[in-house]
mmCIF file of C-alpha atoms in Angstrom:
data_model
loop_
_atom_site.group_PDB
_atom_site.id
_atom_site.type_symbol
_atom_site.label_atom_id
_atom_site.label_comp_id
_atom_site.label_asym_id
_atom_site.label_seq_id
_atom_site.Cartn_x
_atom_site.Cartn_y
_atom_site.Cartn_z
ATOM 1 C CA MET A 1 111.894 82.991 99.822
ATOM 2 C CA GLY A 2 108.359 83.329 100.637
ATOM 3 C CA GLU A 3 105.474 81.315 101.542
ATOM 4 C CA SER A 4 105.891 77.876 102.570
ATOM 5 C CA GLY A 5 104.877 75.115 100.380
ATOM 6 C CA LEU A 6 105.486 77.051 97.082
ATOM 7 C CA ASN A 7 108.568 75.309 95.719
ATOM 8 C CA ASN A 8 107.787 75.362 92.194
ATOM 9 C CA GLU A 9 106.397 77.691 89.655
ATOM 10 C CA ARG A 10 103.183 76.080 89.279
ATOM 11 C CA ASP A 11 102.371 76.357 92.850
ATOM 12 C CA ILE A 12 103.432 80.332 92.963
ATOM 13 C CA ILE A 13 100.696 80.756 90.164
ATOM 14 C CA ASN A 14 98.050 78.775 91.370
ATOM 15 C CA ARG A 15 98.527 80.945 94.932
ATOM 16 C CA PHE A 16 98.653 84.183 92.543
ATOM 17 C CA GLN A 17 95.699 83.012 90.863
ATOM 18 C CA GLU A 18 93.842 82.579 93.931
ATOM 19 C CA LEU A 19 94.812 85.802 95.644
ATOM 20 C CA LYS A 20 93.094 87.379 92.355
ATOM 21 C CA GLN A 21 90.075 85.441 93.229
ATOM 22 C CA GLU A 22 89.842 86.305 96.617
ATOM 23 C CA LEU A 23 90.508 89.863 95.803
ATOM 24 C CA ASN A 24 87.435 89.910 92.530
ATOM 25 C CA THR A 25 85.361 87.801 95.559
ATOM 26 C CA LEU A 26 86.223 90.698 98.156
ATOM 27 C CA ALA A 27 85.622 93.455 95.412
ATOM 28 C CA SER A 28 82.317 92.314 94.241
ATOM 29 C CA LYS A 29 81.052 92.239 97.997
ATOM 30 C CA TYR A 30 82.226 95.567 98.575
ATOM 31 C CA ASN A 31 80.172 96.590 95.333
ATOM 32 C CA ASP A 32 77.025 94.830 96.439
ATOM 33 C CA VAL A 33 76.979 96.727 99.748
ATOM 34 C CA GLU A 34 77.819 99.947 98.386
ATOM 35 C CA ASN A 35 74.588 99.697 95.704
ATOM 36 C CA GLN A 36 72.476 98.919 99.129
ATOM 37 C CA ALA A 37 73.674 101.756 100.942
ATOM 38 C CA GLN A 38 72.775 103.747 97.998
ATOM 39 C CA GLU A 39 69.441 102.590 97.536
ATOM 40 C CA HIS A 40 68.815 103.137 101.226
ATOM 41 C CA GLU A 41 70.176 106.540 100.838
ATOM 42 C CA SER A 42 67.834 106.957 98.052
ATOM 43 C CA VAL A 43 64.691 105.662 99.965
ATOM 44 C CA ILE A 44 65.613 108.017 103.083
ATOM 45 C CA LYS A 45 65.827 111.090 100.301
ATOM 46 C CA THR A 46 62.481 110.026 99.362
ATOM 47 C CA LEU A 47 60.842 109.839 102.793
ATOM 48 C CA ILE A 48 62.316 112.614 104.445
ATOM 49 C CA PRO A 49 60.005 115.475 103.150
ATOM 50 C CA LEU A 50 56.819 113.180 103.364
ATOM 51 C CA GLU A 51 54.468 113.594 105.907
ATOM 52 C CA GLY A 52 55.130 110.862 109.420
ATOM 53 C CA SER A 53 51.456 109.619 109.019
ATOM 54 C CA ARG A 54 51.502 108.704 105.342
ATOM 55 C CA LYS A 55 51.370 105.477 104.231
ATOM 56 C CA CYS A 56 54.192 103.266 102.787
ATOM 57 C CA PHE A 57 55.298 99.964 102.229
ATOM 58 C CA ARG A 58 58.404 98.269 103.423
ATOM 59 C CA LEU A 59 60.037 95.162 102.333
ATOM 60 C CA ILE A 60 60.685 92.651 105.039
ATOM 61 C CA GLY A 61 61.936 89.255 104.586
ATOM 62 C CA GLY A 62 60.363 89.051 101.105
ATOM 63 C CA VAL A 63 56.848 90.161 102.638
ATOM 64 C CA LEU A 64 55.409 93.608 101.828
ATOM 65 C CA VAL A 65 54.361 95.107 104.837
ATOM 66 C CA GLU A 66 52.042 98.382 105.197
ATOM 67 C CA ARG A 67 53.822 101.313 107.481
ATOM 68 C CA THR A 68 53.625 104.843 108.245
ATOM 69 C CA VAL A 69 56.591 107.064 107.258
ATOM 70 C CA ALA A 70 56.910 107.883 110.755
ATOM 71 C CA GLU A 71 57.869 104.285 111.558
ATOM 72 C CA VAL A 72 60.018 103.239 108.396
ATOM 73 C CA LEU A 73 62.439 106.208 108.266
ATOM 74 C CA PRO A 74 64.052 105.266 111.333
ATOM 75 C CA ALA A 75 64.783 101.743 110.247
ATOM 76 C CA VAL A 76 65.849 102.556 106.855
ATOM 77 C CA LYS A 77 68.650 105.028 108.656
ATOM 78 C CA ASN A 78 69.439 102.157 111.223
ATOM 79 C CA ASN A 79 69.778 100.049 107.910
ATOM 80 C CA ASN A 80 71.742 102.345 106.175
ATOM 81 C CA GLU A 81 74.043 103.067 109.321
ATOM 82 C CA GLN A 82 74.713 99.505 109.634
ATOM 83 C CA ILE A 83 75.512 98.872 105.901
ATOM 84 C CA ARG A 84 77.807 101.317 106.061
ATOM 85 C CA MET A 85 79.692 99.973 108.823
ATOM 86 C CA VAL A 86 79.828 97.106 106.863
ATOM 87 C CA SER A 87 80.773 98.699 104.124
ATOM 88 C CA ALA A 88 83.992 100.382 105.578
ATOM 89 C CA ALA A 89 84.820 96.869 107.198
ATOM 90 C CA LEU A 90 84.952 95.253 103.402
ATOM 91 C CA GLU A 91 86.735 98.328 101.781
ATOM 92 C CA LYS A 92 89.880 97.323 104.414
ATOM 93 C CA GLN A 93 89.416 94.074 103.774
ATOM 94 C CA VAL A 94 89.634 94.635 99.984
ATOM 95 C CA ARG A 95 92.515 97.203 100.699
ATOM 96 C CA ALA A 96 94.517 94.616 102.779
ATOM 97 C CA LYS A 97 94.115 91.740 99.973
ATOM 98 C CA GLU A 98 95.337 94.177 97.168
ATOM 99 C CA LYS A 99 98.502 95.030 99.591
ATOM 100 C CA GLU A 100 98.722 90.961 99.926
ATOM 101 C CA LEU A 101 98.475 90.913 96.172
ATOM 102 C CA ILE A 102 100.944 93.624 95.429
ATOM 103 C CA ALA A 103 103.347 92.112 97.964
ATOM 104 C CA PHE A 104 102.994 88.740 96.375
ATOM 105 C CA GLN A 105 103.718 89.822 93.094
ATOM 106 C CA GLU A 106 106.787 91.923 94.168
ATOM 107 C CA GLU A 107 108.053 89.174 96.067
ATOM 108 C CA TYR A 108 108.109 86.288 93.133
ATOM 109 C CA LYS A 109 108.821 88.624 90.530
ATOM 110 C CA ILE A 110 105.537 88.544 88.844
ATOM 111 C CA ARG A 111 104.374 90.391 85.804
ATOM 112 C CA VAL A 112 100.867 90.714 84.516
ATOM 113 C CA LYS A 113 100.691 90.834 80.662
ATOM 114 C CA VAL A 114 97.950 91.437 78.806
ATOM 115 C CA SER A 115 97.229 89.385 75.598
ATOM 116 C CA ARG A 116 96.367 90.619 72.302
ATOM 117 C CA THR A 117 92.912 88.048 72.591
ATOM 118 C CA CYS A 118 92.261 89.949 75.270
ATOM 119 C CA LEU A 119 92.417 93.327 74.355
ATOM 120 C CA GLU A 120 90.147 93.020 71.387
ATOM 121 C CA GLY A 121 87.811 90.602 73.369
ATOM 122 C CA SER A 122 84.988 91.663 75.011
ATOM 123 C CA MET A 123 84.032 94.638 77.212
ATOM 124 C CA GLN A 124 84.225 92.546 80.480
ATOM 125 C CA THR A 125 87.689 91.181 79.350
ATOM 126 C CA VAL A 126 88.991 94.646 78.784
ATOM 127 C CA GLY A 127 87.673 96.056 82.151
ATOM 128 C CA GLN A 128 89.375 92.633 83.862
ATOM 129 C CA ALA A 129 92.830 94.048 82.050
ATOM 130 C CA PHE A 130 92.202 96.970 83.132
ATOM 131 C CA MET A 131 91.618 96.356 86.573
ATOM 132 C CA LEU A 132 94.938 94.203 86.833
ATOM 133 C CA VAL A 133 97.196 97.133 84.753
ATOM 134 C CA MET A 134 95.670 99.389 88.073
ATOM 135 C CA LEU A 135 96.452 97.234 90.819
ATOM 136 C CA THR A 136 100.125 96.845 89.714
ATOM 137 C CA TYR A 137 99.924 100.876 89.081
ATOM 138 C CA ARG A 138 97.526 102.193 91.510
ATOM 139 C CA ALA A 139 99.090 105.550 91.739
ATOM 140 C CA LYS A 140 98.104 105.938 87.906
ATOM 141 C CA GLU A 141 94.578 105.292 88.230
ATOM 142 C CA THR A 142 93.054 108.481 87.319
ATOM 143 C CA LYS A 143 95.340 109.115 84.380
ATOM 144 C CA MET A 144 94.571 105.316 83.308
ATOM 145 C CA LYS A 145 90.764 105.632 83.368
ATOM 146 C CA ARG A 146 90.941 109.118 81.752
ATOM 147 C CA LEU A 147 93.133 107.205 78.614
ATOM 148 C CA ILE A 148 90.823 104.473 78.825
ATOM 149 C CA ARG A 149 87.786 106.336 78.740
ATOM 150 C CA HIS A 150 88.258 108.999 75.991
ATOM 151 C CA LEU A 151 90.034 106.296 73.562
ATOM 152 C CA PRO A 152 89.001 104.634 70.658
ATOM 153 C CA ALA A 153 89.220 100.524 70.845
ATOM 154 C CA LYS A 154 92.340 100.547 68.555
ATOM 155 C CA ARG A 155 94.193 103.400 70.702
ATOM 156 C CA LYS A 156 93.313 101.112 73.415
ATOM 157 C CA LYS A 157 95.485 98.158 72.394
ATOM 158 C CA VAL A 158 98.615 101.149 71.908
ATOM 159 C CA VAL A 159 97.663 102.590 75.520
ATOM 160 C CA LEU A 160 97.372 99.170 77.615
ATOM 161 C CA GLY A 161 100.627 98.029 75.901
ATOM 162 C CA SER A 162 102.826 100.692 76.161
ATOM 163 C CA TRP A 163 101.829 101.048 79.460
ATOM 164 C CA SER A 164 103.042 97.611 80.608
ATOM 165 C CA GLN A 165 105.950 97.372 78.208
ATOM 166 C CA ASN A 166 107.442 100.843 79.438
ATOM 167 C CA SER A 167 108.126 99.846 83.185
ATOM 168 C CA ARG A 168 110.991 102.429 83.953
ATOM 169 C CA ASN A 169 108.954 105.942 82.707
ATOM 170 C CA LYS A 170 105.423 105.093 83.421
ATOM 171 C CA ASP A 171 104.574 108.863 82.976
ATOM 172 C CA SER A 172 106.164 109.407 79.623
ATOM 173 C CA ALA A 173 104.555 106.305 78.296
ATOM 174 C CA ALA A 174 100.947 107.387 79.420
ATOM 175 C CA ASP A 175 101.664 111.068 78.371
ATOM 176 C CA ALA A 176 102.666 109.830 75.034
ATOM 177 C CA CYS A 177 99.598 107.972 74.401
ATOM 178 C CA LEU A 178 97.551 110.717 75.769
ATOM 179 C CA ASN A 179 98.898 113.063 73.098
ATOM 180 C CA GLN A 180 98.692 110.579 70.263
ATOM 181 C CA SER A 181 95.118 110.431 70.913
ATOM 182 C CA THR A 182 94.357 114.153 70.867
#
């Protein structure tokens, strides 16, 4: 049943933690690349209306170089295209790792529980708990974001608790929590 070498509970938990860490690393890289692409697009939008002969400066390998808009704009567009290709490849890797993690969870019947201290902790911890819940219930992403965004801290605990405990009817649990908050 499953991957070779995963004979006891500790091995299964360690492998699950490794998969989660790999997914977090890939997602972090993907976010960094997306931020770079957005920065490049902002530069492109800024440079397009300018004259081609106008001076501009470009950072190349940590050195600020004086060029013209006509020289810089094609290079920035080319870099942006390359960054977008890398971004698309990373997105595929993230999706594949999510599928692998979900398959592993289902194979070993792993349930992620969100502890009370996690919910009462920092926003980063709540964000991590929210990510774990979303990985498990990917189809309900929009509804969970709407619930989490608009609820006060006490109600967030109720929403996440109801969401993770009511595994048979996710819609009614989310709808009940949404109705309580309005």
